XYZ file of C-alpha atoms in Angstrom:
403
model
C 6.601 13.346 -18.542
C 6.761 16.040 -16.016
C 5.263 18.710 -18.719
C 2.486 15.832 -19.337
C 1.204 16.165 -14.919
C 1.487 19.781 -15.623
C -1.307 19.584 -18.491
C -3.521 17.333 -16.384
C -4.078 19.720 -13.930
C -4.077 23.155 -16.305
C -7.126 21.016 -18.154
C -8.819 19.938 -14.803
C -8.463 24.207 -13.619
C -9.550 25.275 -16.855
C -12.266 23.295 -17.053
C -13.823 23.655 -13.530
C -13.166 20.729 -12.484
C -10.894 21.936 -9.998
C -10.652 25.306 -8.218
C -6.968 24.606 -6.960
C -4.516 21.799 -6.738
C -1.126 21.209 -5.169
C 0.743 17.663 -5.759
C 4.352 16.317 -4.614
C 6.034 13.685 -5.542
C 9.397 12.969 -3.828
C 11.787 9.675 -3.924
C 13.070 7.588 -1.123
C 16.542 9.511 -0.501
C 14.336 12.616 0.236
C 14.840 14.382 -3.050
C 11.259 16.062 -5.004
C 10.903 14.201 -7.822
C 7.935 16.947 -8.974
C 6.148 19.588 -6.832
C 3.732 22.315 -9.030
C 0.746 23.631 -7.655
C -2.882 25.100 -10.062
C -5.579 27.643 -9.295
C -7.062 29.217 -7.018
C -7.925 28.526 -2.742
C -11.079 29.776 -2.629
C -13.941 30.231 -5.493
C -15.636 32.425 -2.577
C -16.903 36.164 -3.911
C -14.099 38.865 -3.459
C -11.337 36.565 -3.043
C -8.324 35.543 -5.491
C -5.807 33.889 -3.369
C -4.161 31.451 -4.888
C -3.694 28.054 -4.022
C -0.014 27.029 -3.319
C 2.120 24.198 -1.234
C 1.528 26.952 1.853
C -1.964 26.700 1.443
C -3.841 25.189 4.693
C -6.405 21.776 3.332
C -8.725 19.916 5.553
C -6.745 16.436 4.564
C -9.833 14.465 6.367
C -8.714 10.845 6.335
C -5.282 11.791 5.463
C -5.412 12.433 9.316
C -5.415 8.685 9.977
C -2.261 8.754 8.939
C -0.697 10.712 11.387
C -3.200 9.490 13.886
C -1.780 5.798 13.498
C 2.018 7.056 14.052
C 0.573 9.139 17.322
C -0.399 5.743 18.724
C 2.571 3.633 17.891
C 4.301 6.368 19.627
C 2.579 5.714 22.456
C 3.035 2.163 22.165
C 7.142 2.412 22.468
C 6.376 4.665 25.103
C 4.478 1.608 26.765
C 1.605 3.950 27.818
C -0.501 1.935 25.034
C -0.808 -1.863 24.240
C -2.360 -2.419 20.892
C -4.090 -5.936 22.053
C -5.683 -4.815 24.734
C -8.946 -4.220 25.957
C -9.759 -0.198 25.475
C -12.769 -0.384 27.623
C -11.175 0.976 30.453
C -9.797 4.074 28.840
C -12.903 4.696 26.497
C -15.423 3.846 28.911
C -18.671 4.897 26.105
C -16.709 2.673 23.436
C -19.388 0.086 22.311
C -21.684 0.594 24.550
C -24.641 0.269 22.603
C -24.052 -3.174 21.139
C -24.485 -4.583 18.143
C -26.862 -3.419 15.734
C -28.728 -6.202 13.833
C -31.631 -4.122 12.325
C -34.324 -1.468 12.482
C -37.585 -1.808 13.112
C -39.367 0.898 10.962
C -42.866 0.478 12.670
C -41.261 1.363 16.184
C -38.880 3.833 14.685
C -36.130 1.695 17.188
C -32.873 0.156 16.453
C -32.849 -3.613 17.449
C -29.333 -3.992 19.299
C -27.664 -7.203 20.703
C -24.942 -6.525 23.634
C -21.594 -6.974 22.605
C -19.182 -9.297 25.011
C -15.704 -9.209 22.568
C -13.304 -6.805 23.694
C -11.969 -3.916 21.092
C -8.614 -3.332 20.663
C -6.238 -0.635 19.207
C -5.214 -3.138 16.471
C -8.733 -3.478 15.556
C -9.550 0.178 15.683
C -6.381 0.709 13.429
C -7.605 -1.813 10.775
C -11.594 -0.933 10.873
C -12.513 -4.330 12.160
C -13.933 -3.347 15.284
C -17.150 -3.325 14.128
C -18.032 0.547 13.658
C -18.761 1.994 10.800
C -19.184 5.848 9.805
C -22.641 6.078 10.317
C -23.427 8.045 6.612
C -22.418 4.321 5.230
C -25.017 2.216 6.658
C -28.566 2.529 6.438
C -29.437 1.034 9.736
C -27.157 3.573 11.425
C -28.510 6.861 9.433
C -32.225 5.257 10.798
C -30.783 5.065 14.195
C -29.073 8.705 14.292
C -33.019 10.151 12.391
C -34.489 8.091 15.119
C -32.553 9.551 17.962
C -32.734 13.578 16.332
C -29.492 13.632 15.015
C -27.206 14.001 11.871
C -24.673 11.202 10.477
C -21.401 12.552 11.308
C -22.107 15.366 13.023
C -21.629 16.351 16.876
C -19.936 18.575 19.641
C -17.061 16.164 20.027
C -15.074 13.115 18.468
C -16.806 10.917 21.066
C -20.165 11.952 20.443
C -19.745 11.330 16.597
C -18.134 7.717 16.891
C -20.375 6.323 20.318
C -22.473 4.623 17.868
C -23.599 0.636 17.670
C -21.295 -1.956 15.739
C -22.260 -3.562 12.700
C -20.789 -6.617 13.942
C -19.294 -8.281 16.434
C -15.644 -6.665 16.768
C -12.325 -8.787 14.798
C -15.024 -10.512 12.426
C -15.726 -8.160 9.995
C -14.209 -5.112 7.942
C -15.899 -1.973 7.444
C -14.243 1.539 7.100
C -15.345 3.822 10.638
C -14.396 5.917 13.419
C -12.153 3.462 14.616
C -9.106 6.506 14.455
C -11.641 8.920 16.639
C -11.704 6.512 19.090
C -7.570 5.501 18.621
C -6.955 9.422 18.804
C -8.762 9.507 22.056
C -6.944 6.647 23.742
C -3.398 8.747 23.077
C -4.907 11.794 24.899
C -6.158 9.603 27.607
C -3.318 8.703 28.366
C -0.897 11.277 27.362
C -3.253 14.180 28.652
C -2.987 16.317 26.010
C -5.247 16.987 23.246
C -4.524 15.067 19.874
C -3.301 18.478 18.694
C -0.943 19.190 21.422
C 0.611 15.166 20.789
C 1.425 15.486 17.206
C 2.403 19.503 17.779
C 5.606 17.711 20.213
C 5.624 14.477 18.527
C 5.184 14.463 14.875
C 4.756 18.173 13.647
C 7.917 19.857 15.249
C 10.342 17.571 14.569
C 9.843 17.322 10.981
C 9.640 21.173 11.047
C 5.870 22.035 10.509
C 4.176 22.927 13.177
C 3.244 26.543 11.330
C 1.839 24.320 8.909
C -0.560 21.834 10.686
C -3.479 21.942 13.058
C -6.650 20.546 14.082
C -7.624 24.439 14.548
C -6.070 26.569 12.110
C -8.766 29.360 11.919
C -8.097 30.310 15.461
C -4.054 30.377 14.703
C -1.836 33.214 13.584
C 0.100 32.798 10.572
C -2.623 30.297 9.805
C -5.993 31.128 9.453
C -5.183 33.622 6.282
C -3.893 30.727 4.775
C -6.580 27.895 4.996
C -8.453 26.943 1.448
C -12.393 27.071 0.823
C -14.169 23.842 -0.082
C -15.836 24.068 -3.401
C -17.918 21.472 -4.733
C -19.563 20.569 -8.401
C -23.224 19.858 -8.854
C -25.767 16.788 -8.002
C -24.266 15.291 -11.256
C -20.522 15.769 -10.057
C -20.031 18.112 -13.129
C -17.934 21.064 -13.602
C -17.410 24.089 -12.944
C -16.812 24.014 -9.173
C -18.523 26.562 -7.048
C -18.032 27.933 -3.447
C -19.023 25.232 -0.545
C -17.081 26.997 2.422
C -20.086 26.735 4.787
C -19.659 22.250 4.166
C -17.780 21.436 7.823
C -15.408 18.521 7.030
C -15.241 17.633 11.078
C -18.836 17.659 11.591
C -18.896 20.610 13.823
C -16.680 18.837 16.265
C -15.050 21.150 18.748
C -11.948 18.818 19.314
C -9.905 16.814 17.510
C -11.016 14.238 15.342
C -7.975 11.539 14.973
C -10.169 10.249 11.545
C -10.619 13.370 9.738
C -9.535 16.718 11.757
C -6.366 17.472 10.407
C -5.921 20.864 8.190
C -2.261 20.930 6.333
C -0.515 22.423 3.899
C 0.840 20.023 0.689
C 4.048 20.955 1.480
C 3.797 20.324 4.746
C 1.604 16.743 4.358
C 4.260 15.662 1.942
C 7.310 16.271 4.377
C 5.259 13.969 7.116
C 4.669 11.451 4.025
C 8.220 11.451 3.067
C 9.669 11.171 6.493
C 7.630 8.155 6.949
C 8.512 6.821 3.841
C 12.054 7.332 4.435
C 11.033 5.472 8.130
C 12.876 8.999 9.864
C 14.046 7.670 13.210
C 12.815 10.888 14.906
C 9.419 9.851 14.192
C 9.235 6.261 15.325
C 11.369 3.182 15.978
C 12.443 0.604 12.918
C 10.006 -1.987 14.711
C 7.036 0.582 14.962
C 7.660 1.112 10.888
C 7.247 -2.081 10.053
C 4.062 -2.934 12.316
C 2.811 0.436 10.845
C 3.311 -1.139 7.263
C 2.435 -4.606 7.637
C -0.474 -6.170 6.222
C -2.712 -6.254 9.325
C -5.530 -8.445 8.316
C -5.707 -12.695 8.576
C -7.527 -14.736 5.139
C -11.008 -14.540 6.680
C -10.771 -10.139 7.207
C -8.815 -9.928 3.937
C -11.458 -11.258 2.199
C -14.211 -8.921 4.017
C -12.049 -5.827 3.143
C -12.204 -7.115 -0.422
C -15.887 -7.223 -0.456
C -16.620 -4.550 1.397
C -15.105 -2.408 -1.404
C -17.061 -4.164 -3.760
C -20.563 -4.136 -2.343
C -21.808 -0.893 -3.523
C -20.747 2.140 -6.324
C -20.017 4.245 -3.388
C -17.638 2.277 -1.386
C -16.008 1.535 -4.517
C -15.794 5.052 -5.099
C -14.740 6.192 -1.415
C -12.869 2.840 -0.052
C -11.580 1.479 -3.831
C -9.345 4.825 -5.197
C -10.015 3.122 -8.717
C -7.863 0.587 -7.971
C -8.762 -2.313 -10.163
C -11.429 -4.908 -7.560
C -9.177 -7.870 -9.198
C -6.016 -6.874 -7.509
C -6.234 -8.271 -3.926
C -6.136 -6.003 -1.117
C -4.985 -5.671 2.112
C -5.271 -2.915 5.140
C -2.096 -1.947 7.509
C -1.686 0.942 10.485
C -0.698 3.300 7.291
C -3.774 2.251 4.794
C -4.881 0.709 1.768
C -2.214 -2.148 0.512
C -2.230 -3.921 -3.181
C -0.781 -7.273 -2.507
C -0.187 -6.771 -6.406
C 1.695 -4.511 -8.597
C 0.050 -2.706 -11.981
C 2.422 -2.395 -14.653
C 3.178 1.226 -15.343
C 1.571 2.337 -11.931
C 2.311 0.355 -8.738
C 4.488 -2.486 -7.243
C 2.768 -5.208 -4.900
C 3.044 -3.669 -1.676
C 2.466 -0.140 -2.236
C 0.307 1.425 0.621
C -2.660 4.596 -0.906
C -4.846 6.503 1.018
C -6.894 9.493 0.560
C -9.339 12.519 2.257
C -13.010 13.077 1.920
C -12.166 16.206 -0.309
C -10.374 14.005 -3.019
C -6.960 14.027 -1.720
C -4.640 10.999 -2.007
C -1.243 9.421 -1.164
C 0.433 6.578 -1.613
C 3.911 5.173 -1.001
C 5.317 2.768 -3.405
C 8.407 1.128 -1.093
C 9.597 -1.113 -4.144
C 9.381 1.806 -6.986
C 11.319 4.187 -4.010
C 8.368 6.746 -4.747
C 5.678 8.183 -2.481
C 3.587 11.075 -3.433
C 0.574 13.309 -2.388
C -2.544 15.701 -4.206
C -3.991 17.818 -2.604
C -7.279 19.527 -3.205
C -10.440 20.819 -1.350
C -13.499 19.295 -3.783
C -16.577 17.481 -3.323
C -18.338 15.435 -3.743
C -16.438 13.013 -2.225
C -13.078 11.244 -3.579
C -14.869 12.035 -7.066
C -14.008 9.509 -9.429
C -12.590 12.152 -12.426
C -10.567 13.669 -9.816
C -9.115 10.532 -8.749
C -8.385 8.762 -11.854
C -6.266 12.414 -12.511
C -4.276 11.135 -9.680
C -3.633 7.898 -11.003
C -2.381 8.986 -13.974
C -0.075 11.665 -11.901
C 1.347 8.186 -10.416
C 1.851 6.174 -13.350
C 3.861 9.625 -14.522
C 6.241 9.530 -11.542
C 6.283 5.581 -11.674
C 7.430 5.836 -15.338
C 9.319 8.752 -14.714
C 11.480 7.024 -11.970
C 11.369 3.807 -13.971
C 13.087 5.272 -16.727
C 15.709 6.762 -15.291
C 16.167 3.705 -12.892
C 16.654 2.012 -16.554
Protein backbone atom coordinates (compact mmCIF):
# COMPACT_ATOMS: atom_id res chain seq x y z
CA UNK A 1 0.00 0.00 0.00
CA UNK A 2 2.77 2.24 0.98
CA UNK A 3 4.57 1.64 -2.64
CA UNK A 4 0.89 2.48 -4.10
CA UNK A 5 1.11 6.66 -2.15
CA UNK A 6 4.55 6.57 -3.50
CA UNK A 7 3.21 6.20 -7.26
CA UNK A 8 0.51 8.81 -6.71
CA UNK A 9 2.75 11.41 -6.18
CA UNK A 10 5.80 10.22 -8.78
CA UNK A 11 2.63 10.45 -11.46
CA UNK A 12 1.30 13.85 -10.08
CA UNK A 13 5.52 15.23 -10.33
CA UNK A 14 5.91 13.70 -13.54
CA UNK A 15 3.13 14.97 -14.94
CA UNK A 16 3.21 18.66 -13.79
CA UNK A 17 0.76 18.52 -11.77
CA UNK A 18 2.85 19.11 -8.92
CA UNK A 19 6.23 20.85 -8.58
CA UNK A 20 6.90 19.30 -5.01
CA UNK A 21 5.10 17.40 -2.34
CA UNK A 22 5.81 16.28 1.21
CA UNK A 23 3.06 14.04 3.16
CA UNK A 24 3.09 12.33 6.80
CA UNK A 25 1.12 10.11 8.12
CA UNK A 26 1.70 9.10 11.78
CA UNK A 27 -0.60 6.92 14.34
CA UNK A 28 -1.91 7.83 17.71
CA UNK A 29 1.10 6.38 19.93
CA UNK A 30 3.34 8.88 17.97
CA UNK A 31 4.91 6.41 15.61
CA UNK A 32 5.14 7.55 11.36
CA UNK A 33 3.06 5.36 9.80
CA UNK A 34 4.56 6.88 6.18
CA UNK A 35 6.60 10.08 5.58
CA UNK A 36 8.18 10.46 1.65
CA UNK A 37 8.52 13.64 0.12
CA UNK A 38 8.50 14.43 -4.41
CA UNK A 39 10.04 17.18 -6.51
CA UNK A 40 11.19 20.10 -6.49
CA UNK A 41 10.58 23.72 -4.04
CA UNK A 42 10.70 26.05 -6.51
CA UNK A 43 9.95 25.84 -10.51
CA UNK A 44 11.67 29.48 -10.39
CA UNK A 45 14.65 29.94 -13.27
CA UNK A 46 18.16 28.93 -11.85
CA UNK A 47 16.96 27.07 -8.99
CA UNK A 48 16.83 23.12 -8.24
CA UNK A 49 16.28 22.80 -4.61
CA UNK A 50 14.43 20.19 -3.76
CA UNK A 51 11.46 19.96 -1.85
CA UNK A 52 11.79 17.94 1.45
CA UNK A 53 10.00 17.63 5.15
CA UNK A 54 12.62 20.78 5.96
CA UNK A 55 11.18 22.69 3.37
CA UNK A 56 9.38 26.06 4.69
CA UNK A 57 5.21 26.12 3.04
CA UNK A 58 2.86 28.95 3.48
CA UNK A 59 0.18 26.35 5.22
CA UNK A 60 -2.57 29.35 4.89
CA UNK A 61 -5.60 27.99 6.72
CA UNK A 62 -3.62 25.28 8.21
CA UNK A 63 -2.77 28.35 10.48
CA UNK A 64 -6.24 28.21 12.04
CA UNK A 65 -5.20 25.41 13.50
CA UNK A 66 -2.65 26.56 15.61
CA UNK A 67 -4.44 29.83 15.91
CA UNK A 68 -7.47 27.99 17.73
CA UNK A 69 -4.97 26.17 20.33
CA UNK A 70 -3.25 29.89 20.88
CA UNK A 71 -6.66 30.99 22.16
CA UNK A 72 -7.70 28.09 24.28
CA UNK A 73 -4.42 28.74 25.80
CA UNK A 74 -5.40 31.84 26.69
CA UNK A 75 -8.60 30.73 27.87
CA UNK A 76 -6.97 28.35 30.81
CA UNK A 77 -4.91 31.19 31.36
CA UNK A 78 -8.29 33.13 32.07
CA UNK A 79 -6.98 36.17 30.10
CA UNK A 80 -9.79 35.11 27.41
CA UNK A 81 -13.52 34.07 27.81
CA UNK A 82 -14.81 32.48 24.69
CA UNK A 83 -18.61 33.86 25.32
CA UNK A 84 -17.89 37.08 25.67
CA UNK A 85 -18.33 40.19 24.06
CA UNK A 86 -14.86 41.04 21.98
CA UNK A 87 -15.88 44.55 21.39
CA UNK A 88 -13.86 45.87 23.96
CA UNK A 89 -10.61 44.30 22.91
CA UNK A 90 -11.24 44.66 19.04
CA UNK A 91 -12.70 47.94 19.16
CA UNK A 92 -13.02 48.13 14.76
CA UNK A 93 -14.65 44.49 15.00
CA UNK A 94 -18.07 44.94 13.19
CA UNK A 95 -18.19 48.18 12.94
CA UNK A 96 -19.63 48.58 9.72
CA UNK A 97 -22.78 46.52 10.18
CA UNK A 98 -24.48 44.33 8.32
CA UNK A 99 -24.36 44.27 4.75
CA UNK A 100 -27.75 43.58 3.04
CA UNK A 101 -26.88 44.68 -0.58
CA UNK A 102 -25.28 46.99 -3.12
CA UNK A 103 -26.65 49.50 -4.84
CA UNK A 104 -24.87 49.51 -8.29
CA UNK A 105 -26.31 52.97 -9.44
CA UNK A 106 -24.67 54.70 -6.27
CA UNK A 107 -21.67 52.47 -6.37
CA UNK A 108 -22.56 52.20 -2.18
CA UNK A 109 -22.97 49.29 0.03
CA UNK A 110 -26.43 49.37 1.83
CA UNK A 111 -25.46 48.42 5.58
CA UNK A 112 -27.81 47.84 8.62
CA UNK A 113 -26.04 48.39 12.23
CA UNK A 114 -25.41 45.38 13.98
CA UNK A 115 -26.60 45.23 17.92
CA UNK A 116 -25.54 41.18 18.67
CA UNK A 117 -22.39 40.88 20.34
CA UNK A 118 -19.43 38.57 18.67
CA UNK A 119 -17.79 36.19 20.52
CA UNK A 120 -14.57 34.03 20.38
CA UNK A 121 -16.78 30.90 20.02
CA UNK A 122 -18.35 32.43 17.10
CA UNK A 123 -15.18 33.68 15.52
CA UNK A 124 -13.79 30.04 16.05
CA UNK A 125 -16.77 28.43 14.20
CA UNK A 126 -17.28 31.22 11.27
CA UNK A 127 -20.68 32.19 12.50
CA UNK A 128 -19.99 35.61 13.30
CA UNK A 129 -21.14 36.82 10.32
CA UNK A 130 -17.84 37.70 8.25
CA UNK A 131 -16.94 36.29 5.42
CA UNK A 132 -13.54 36.47 3.32
CA UNK A 133 -14.44 39.12 1.22
CA UNK A 134 -13.14 37.21 -2.37
CA UNK A 135 -16.40 34.89 -1.48
CA UNK A 136 -19.14 37.27 -1.69
CA UNK A 137 -20.06 39.45 -4.36
CA UNK A 138 -21.50 42.22 -2.33
CA UNK A 139 -18.22 42.44 -0.40
CA UNK A 140 -15.74 42.38 -3.63
CA UNK A 141 -18.39 45.52 -4.80
CA UNK A 142 -17.83 47.09 -1.50
CA UNK A 143 -13.83 46.68 -1.35
CA UNK A 144 -13.94 48.05 -5.75
CA UNK A 145 -16.16 50.69 -4.34
CA UNK A 146 -13.93 51.80 -1.56
CA UNK A 147 -10.33 51.39 -3.97
CA UNK A 148 -9.29 48.33 -2.63
CA UNK A 149 -8.42 44.57 -3.26
CA UNK A 150 -10.30 41.43 -1.61
CA UNK A 151 -7.87 40.16 0.79
CA UNK A 152 -5.34 42.38 0.60
CA UNK A 153 -3.96 45.11 3.19
CA UNK A 154 -1.09 46.45 5.52
CA UNK A 155 -2.36 44.48 8.47
CA UNK A 156 -4.68 41.51 9.71
CA UNK A 157 -7.12 44.19 10.90
CA UNK A 158 -7.33 46.07 7.87
CA UNK A 159 -8.06 42.83 5.80
CA UNK A 160 -10.89 41.39 8.18
CA UNK A 161 -12.69 45.16 9.33
CA UNK A 162 -15.18 44.39 6.77
CA UNK A 163 -19.32 44.29 7.06
CA UNK A 164 -21.12 40.93 8.13
CA UNK A 165 -23.19 39.01 5.94
CA UNK A 166 -25.47 38.47 8.68
CA UNK A 167 -26.34 39.08 11.86
CA UNK A 168 -23.57 37.25 14.10
CA UNK A 169 -24.60 33.28 15.71
CA UNK A 170 -27.30 32.96 12.80
CA UNK A 171 -25.52 32.00 10.01
CA UNK A 172 -22.30 30.01 8.78
CA UNK A 173 -19.96 31.27 6.35
CA UNK A 174 -16.13 30.54 6.21
CA UNK A 175 -14.09 34.27 7.11
CA UNK A 176 -11.59 36.09 8.98
CA UNK A 177 -13.05 35.12 12.05
CA UNK A 178 -9.19 33.55 13.12
CA UNK A 179 -7.60 37.22 12.11
CA UNK A 180 -9.70 38.68 14.41
CA UNK A 181 -9.30 35.49 17.24
CA UNK A 182 -5.40 35.90 16.61
CA UNK A 183 -5.67 39.50 17.50
CA UNK A 184 -7.62 39.10 20.72
CA UNK A 185 -4.51 36.68 22.09
CA UNK A 186 -2.02 39.53 21.35
CA UNK A 187 -4.29 41.98 22.94
CA UNK A 188 -4.12 40.56 25.66
CA UNK A 189 -0.97 38.69 25.89
CA UNK A 190 1.06 41.66 24.26
CA UNK A 191 2.96 39.88 22.05
CA UNK A 192 2.62 39.40 18.47
CA UNK A 193 0.80 36.09 17.30
CA UNK A 194 4.33 35.00 16.34
CA UNK A 195 5.99 35.64 19.55
CA UNK A 196 2.69 33.48 21.40
CA UNK A 197 2.99 30.34 19.49
CA UNK A 198 7.13 30.82 19.34
CA UNK A 199 6.71 30.26 23.69
CA UNK A 200 3.55 28.44 23.55
CA UNK A 201 3.11 26.00 20.84
CA UNK A 202 6.36 25.99 18.62
CA UNK A 203 9.12 25.44 21.35
CA UNK A 204 7.74 22.98 23.25
CA UNK A 205 7.06 20.58 20.60
CA UNK A 206 10.62 21.42 19.35
CA UNK A 207 10.12 23.60 16.15
CA UNK A 208 10.59 26.83 16.49
CA UNK A 209 13.53 26.67 13.54
CA UNK A 210 10.79 25.39 11.64
CA UNK A 211 7.79 27.84 11.91
CA UNK A 212 7.09 31.51 11.45
CA UNK A 213 4.79 34.08 10.37
CA UNK A 214 8.16 35.72 8.84
CA UNK A 215 10.49 33.26 7.66
CA UNK A 216 12.20 35.33 4.84
CA UNK A 217 13.58 37.70 7.37
CA UNK A 218 14.94 34.54 9.62
CA UNK A 219 18.27 32.76 9.55
CA UNK A 220 18.30 29.19 9.01
CA UNK A 221 14.98 29.95 7.38
CA UNK A 222 14.60 32.01 4.59
CA UNK A 223 16.97 29.55 2.30
CA UNK A 224 14.57 27.10 3.05
CA UNK A 225 11.03 28.51 2.20
CA UNK A 226 9.24 26.92 -1.16
CA UNK A 227 7.99 29.01 -4.31
CA UNK A 228 4.29 28.93 -5.17
CA UNK A 229 3.69 27.58 -8.58
CA UNK A 230 0.45 27.48 -10.12
CA UNK A 231 -1.22 25.66 -13.41
CA UNK A 232 -3.16 27.56 -16.01
CA UNK A 233 -6.83 29.31 -16.27
CA UNK A 234 -7.98 25.67 -16.95
CA UNK A 235 -6.18 24.23 -13.73
CA UNK A 236 -4.05 22.02 -16.13
CA UNK A 237 -0.61 20.82 -15.88
CA UNK A 238 2.46 21.48 -15.99
CA UNK A 239 2.87 23.89 -13.06
CA UNK A 240 4.85 27.01 -13.59
CA UNK A 241 6.58 29.61 -11.27
CA UNK A 242 3.93 31.96 -9.22
CA UNK A 243 6.47 33.21 -6.45
CA UNK A 244 5.39 36.87 -6.87
CA UNK A 245 1.28 35.37 -5.65
CA UNK A 246 1.42 36.74 -1.69
CA UNK A 247 -0.58 34.13 0.28
CA UNK A 248 -1.05 36.88 3.35
CA UNK A 249 -2.19 39.59 1.21
CA UNK A 250 0.73 41.79 1.77
CA UNK A 251 -0.01 41.88 5.44
CA UNK A 252 2.90 43.07 7.51
CA UNK A 253 1.79 41.10 10.71
CA UNK A 254 0.46 38.10 11.52
CA UNK A 255 -2.50 36.76 10.09
CA UNK A 256 -4.04 34.06 12.74
CA UNK A 257 -6.25 32.71 9.35
CA UNK A 258 -3.61 32.18 6.91
CA UNK A 259 0.05 33.55 7.99
CA UNK A 260 1.72 30.63 9.04
CA UNK A 261 4.89 29.27 6.87
CA UNK A 262 6.04 25.54 8.13
CA UNK A 263 7.84 22.85 7.27
CA UNK A 264 5.80 19.18 6.79
CA UNK A 265 7.81 17.86 9.24
CA UNK A 266 7.38 20.35 11.42
CA UNK A 267 3.25 20.86 10.73
CA UNK A 268 2.95 17.17 11.27
CA UNK A 269 4.73 17.12 14.80
CA UNK A 270 2.08 20.09 15.89
CA UNK A 271 -0.71 17.74 14.19
CA UNK A 272 0.40 14.73 16.00
CA UNK A 273 0.89 16.30 19.35
CA UNK A 274 -2.59 17.45 19.15
CA UNK A 275 -3.79 14.33 18.09
CA UNK A 276 -2.07 12.58 20.77
CA UNK A 277 -3.88 15.67 23.07
CA UNK A 278 0.18 16.38 24.43
CA UNK A 279 -0.42 17.89 27.85
CA UNK A 280 2.32 20.50 27.17
CA UNK A 281 0.15 21.98 24.67
CA UNK A 282 -3.20 22.33 26.37
CA UNK A 283 -5.32 20.92 29.19
CA UNK A 284 -7.61 17.50 28.67
CA UNK A 285 -10.73 19.97 28.96
CA UNK A 286 -9.29 22.51 26.32
CA UNK A 287 -8.90 19.16 23.89
CA UNK A 288 -12.10 18.26 24.00
CA UNK A 289 -13.79 21.86 23.57
CA UNK A 290 -11.16 22.14 20.73
CA UNK A 291 -12.74 18.88 19.17
CA UNK A 292 -16.26 19.14 19.85
CA UNK A 293 -18.82 19.69 17.39
CA UNK A 294 -19.41 23.44 17.93
CA UNK A 295 -22.49 24.13 15.98
CA UNK A 296 -26.52 23.71 17.30
CA UNK A 297 -29.31 21.98 14.39
CA UNK A 298 -30.18 25.40 12.96
CA UNK A 299 -25.92 26.39 12.15
CA UNK A 300 -25.32 22.73 11.27
CA UNK A 301 -27.59 22.91 8.70
CA UNK A 302 -26.18 26.44 7.31
CA UNK A 303 -22.61 24.92 7.29
CA UNK A 304 -24.14 22.15 5.21
CA UNK A 305 -25.48 24.48 2.69
CA UNK A 306 -23.08 26.79 2.62
CA UNK A 307 -20.77 24.09 1.16
CA UNK A 308 -23.26 23.29 -1.22
CA UNK A 309 -24.30 26.61 -2.69
CA UNK A 310 -21.76 27.09 -5.30
CA UNK A 311 -18.77 24.83 -7.33
CA UNK A 312 -16.32 26.91 -5.52
CA UNK A 313 -17.22 26.53 -1.97
CA UNK A 314 -17.61 23.02 -2.70
CA UNK A 315 -14.28 23.05 -3.99
CA UNK A 316 -12.58 25.31 -1.17
CA UNK A 317 -14.99 24.55 2.02
CA UNK A 318 -16.12 20.67 0.81
CA UNK A 319 -12.34 18.78 0.44
CA UNK A 320 -14.43 16.30 -1.84
CA UNK A 321 -16.03 15.03 0.89
CA UNK A 322 -19.22 13.49 -0.32
CA UNK A 323 -22.36 16.70 0.35
CA UNK A 324 -24.51 13.53 1.70
CA UNK A 325 -22.38 12.92 4.69
CA UNK A 326 -23.49 15.49 7.33
CA UNK A 327 -21.12 17.91 8.59
CA UNK A 328 -20.17 19.63 11.42
CA UNK A 329 -17.45 22.53 12.40
CA UNK A 330 -15.30 22.42 15.86
CA UNK A 331 -12.22 24.86 17.25
CA UNK A 332 -9.92 22.25 15.11
CA UNK A 333 -12.13 22.19 11.66
CA UNK A 334 -14.18 20.39 9.35
CA UNK A 335 -16.06 17.25 11.20
CA UNK A 336 -18.01 14.20 9.28
CA UNK A 337 -20.62 13.20 11.72
CA UNK A 338 -20.24 10.00 9.39
CA UNK A 339 -17.66 7.54 8.56
CA UNK A 340 -16.77 6.38 4.65
CA UNK A 341 -15.89 2.91 4.41
CA UNK A 342 -12.29 2.53 3.39
CA UNK A 343 -11.52 6.30 4.22
CA UNK A 344 -12.89 7.86 7.43
CA UNK A 345 -14.72 7.09 10.77
CA UNK A 346 -17.67 9.48 11.95
CA UNK A 347 -15.89 11.97 13.82
CA UNK A 348 -12.81 12.52 12.00
CA UNK A 349 -11.85 16.31 11.94
CA UNK A 350 -9.98 17.62 7.94
CA UNK A 351 -8.78 20.79 7.15
CA UNK A 352 -6.69 22.28 4.54
CA UNK A 353 -4.54 25.64 3.08
CA UNK A 354 -5.28 27.85 0.17
CA UNK A 355 -2.23 26.17 -1.66
CA UNK A 356 -3.90 22.62 -1.57
CA UNK A 357 -2.63 21.40 1.63
CA UNK A 358 -4.72 19.17 3.94
CA UNK A 359 -5.00 17.34 7.30
CA UNK A 360 -7.14 15.44 9.01
CA UNK A 361 -7.24 13.41 12.22
CA UNK A 362 -9.21 10.31 12.31
CA UNK A 363 -9.54 9.76 16.45
CA UNK A 364 -11.48 6.34 15.92
CA UNK A 365 -9.03 4.85 13.02
CA UNK A 366 -5.91 6.23 15.61
CA UNK A 367 -4.56 8.02 12.33
CA UNK A 368 -3.94 11.68 11.55
CA UNK A 369 -2.00 12.82 8.62
CA UNK A 370 -0.83 15.92 6.58
CA UNK A 371 0.23 16.98 2.52
CA UNK A 372 1.86 19.47 1.95
CA UNK A 373 2.31 21.43 -1.22
CA UNK A 374 2.61 25.07 -2.54
CA UNK A 375 -0.04 24.97 -5.80
CA UNK A 376 -2.74 26.99 -7.07
CA UNK A 377 -5.28 27.46 -7.94
CA UNK A 378 -6.80 26.96 -4.91
CA UNK A 379 -7.44 23.48 -2.97
CA UNK A 380 -7.56 22.17 -6.75
CA UNK A 381 -9.83 19.43 -6.97
CA UNK A 382 -7.09 16.73 -8.77
CA UNK A 383 -4.79 17.63 -6.10
CA UNK A 384 -7.17 16.95 -3.46
CA UNK A 385 -8.82 13.87 -4.49
CA UNK A 386 -4.73 12.63 -4.56
CA UNK A 387 -5.05 13.24 -0.94
CA UNK A 388 -7.98 11.29 -0.40
CA UNK A 389 -6.76 8.45 -1.84
CA UNK A 390 -3.31 8.97 0.32
CA UNK A 391 -5.99 8.56 3.32
CA UNK A 392 -7.93 5.71 2.32
CA UNK A 393 -4.11 4.13 1.90
CA UNK A 394 -3.17 4.80 5.53
CA UNK A 395 -6.88 4.00 6.65
CA UNK A 396 -6.53 0.57 4.94
CA UNK A 397 -3.11 0.32 5.78
CA UNK A 398 -3.80 0.67 9.60
CA UNK A 399 -7.01 -1.29 9.16
CA UNK A 400 -5.27 -4.20 8.07
CA UNK A 401 -2.88 -4.57 10.38
CA UNK A 402 -5.41 -3.60 13.20
CA UNK A 403 -7.12 -6.93 11.61
Amino acid sequence: MTQDIGKIYEDAITSGLLPGISVFAGDKEGNIVYSKSFGKASLKKGTNLPFTENTLCGIASMSKLMTAVAVLQCVQDGTLDLDKDVKQLLPEIGKYGIITGFDDNKNTAILTPNTIPITLRMLLTHTSGHEYDWFNPWLIKWRASRGEKPLSGPDAEYIATLPLVYPPGTGFSYGTGFEWAGKAVEAVTHLSLDEFMRERIWKPLGIEDDASFFPRVRDGMKDRVADLSTLNEKGEPPAVDASDFSMTGGASDCLGGAGVFATPRAYYTFLSAVFQRDPKILSPTSYEELFRPQLNETLEQCLNDDIASSPEKTQYLGLQIPLSIRKNWSFAGLVVKEGHEGWFAPNTVFWGGFPSCMWFIDHETGICGTAVCQIIPAMHPKVIALYGEFQKAIFNLVKTKMD
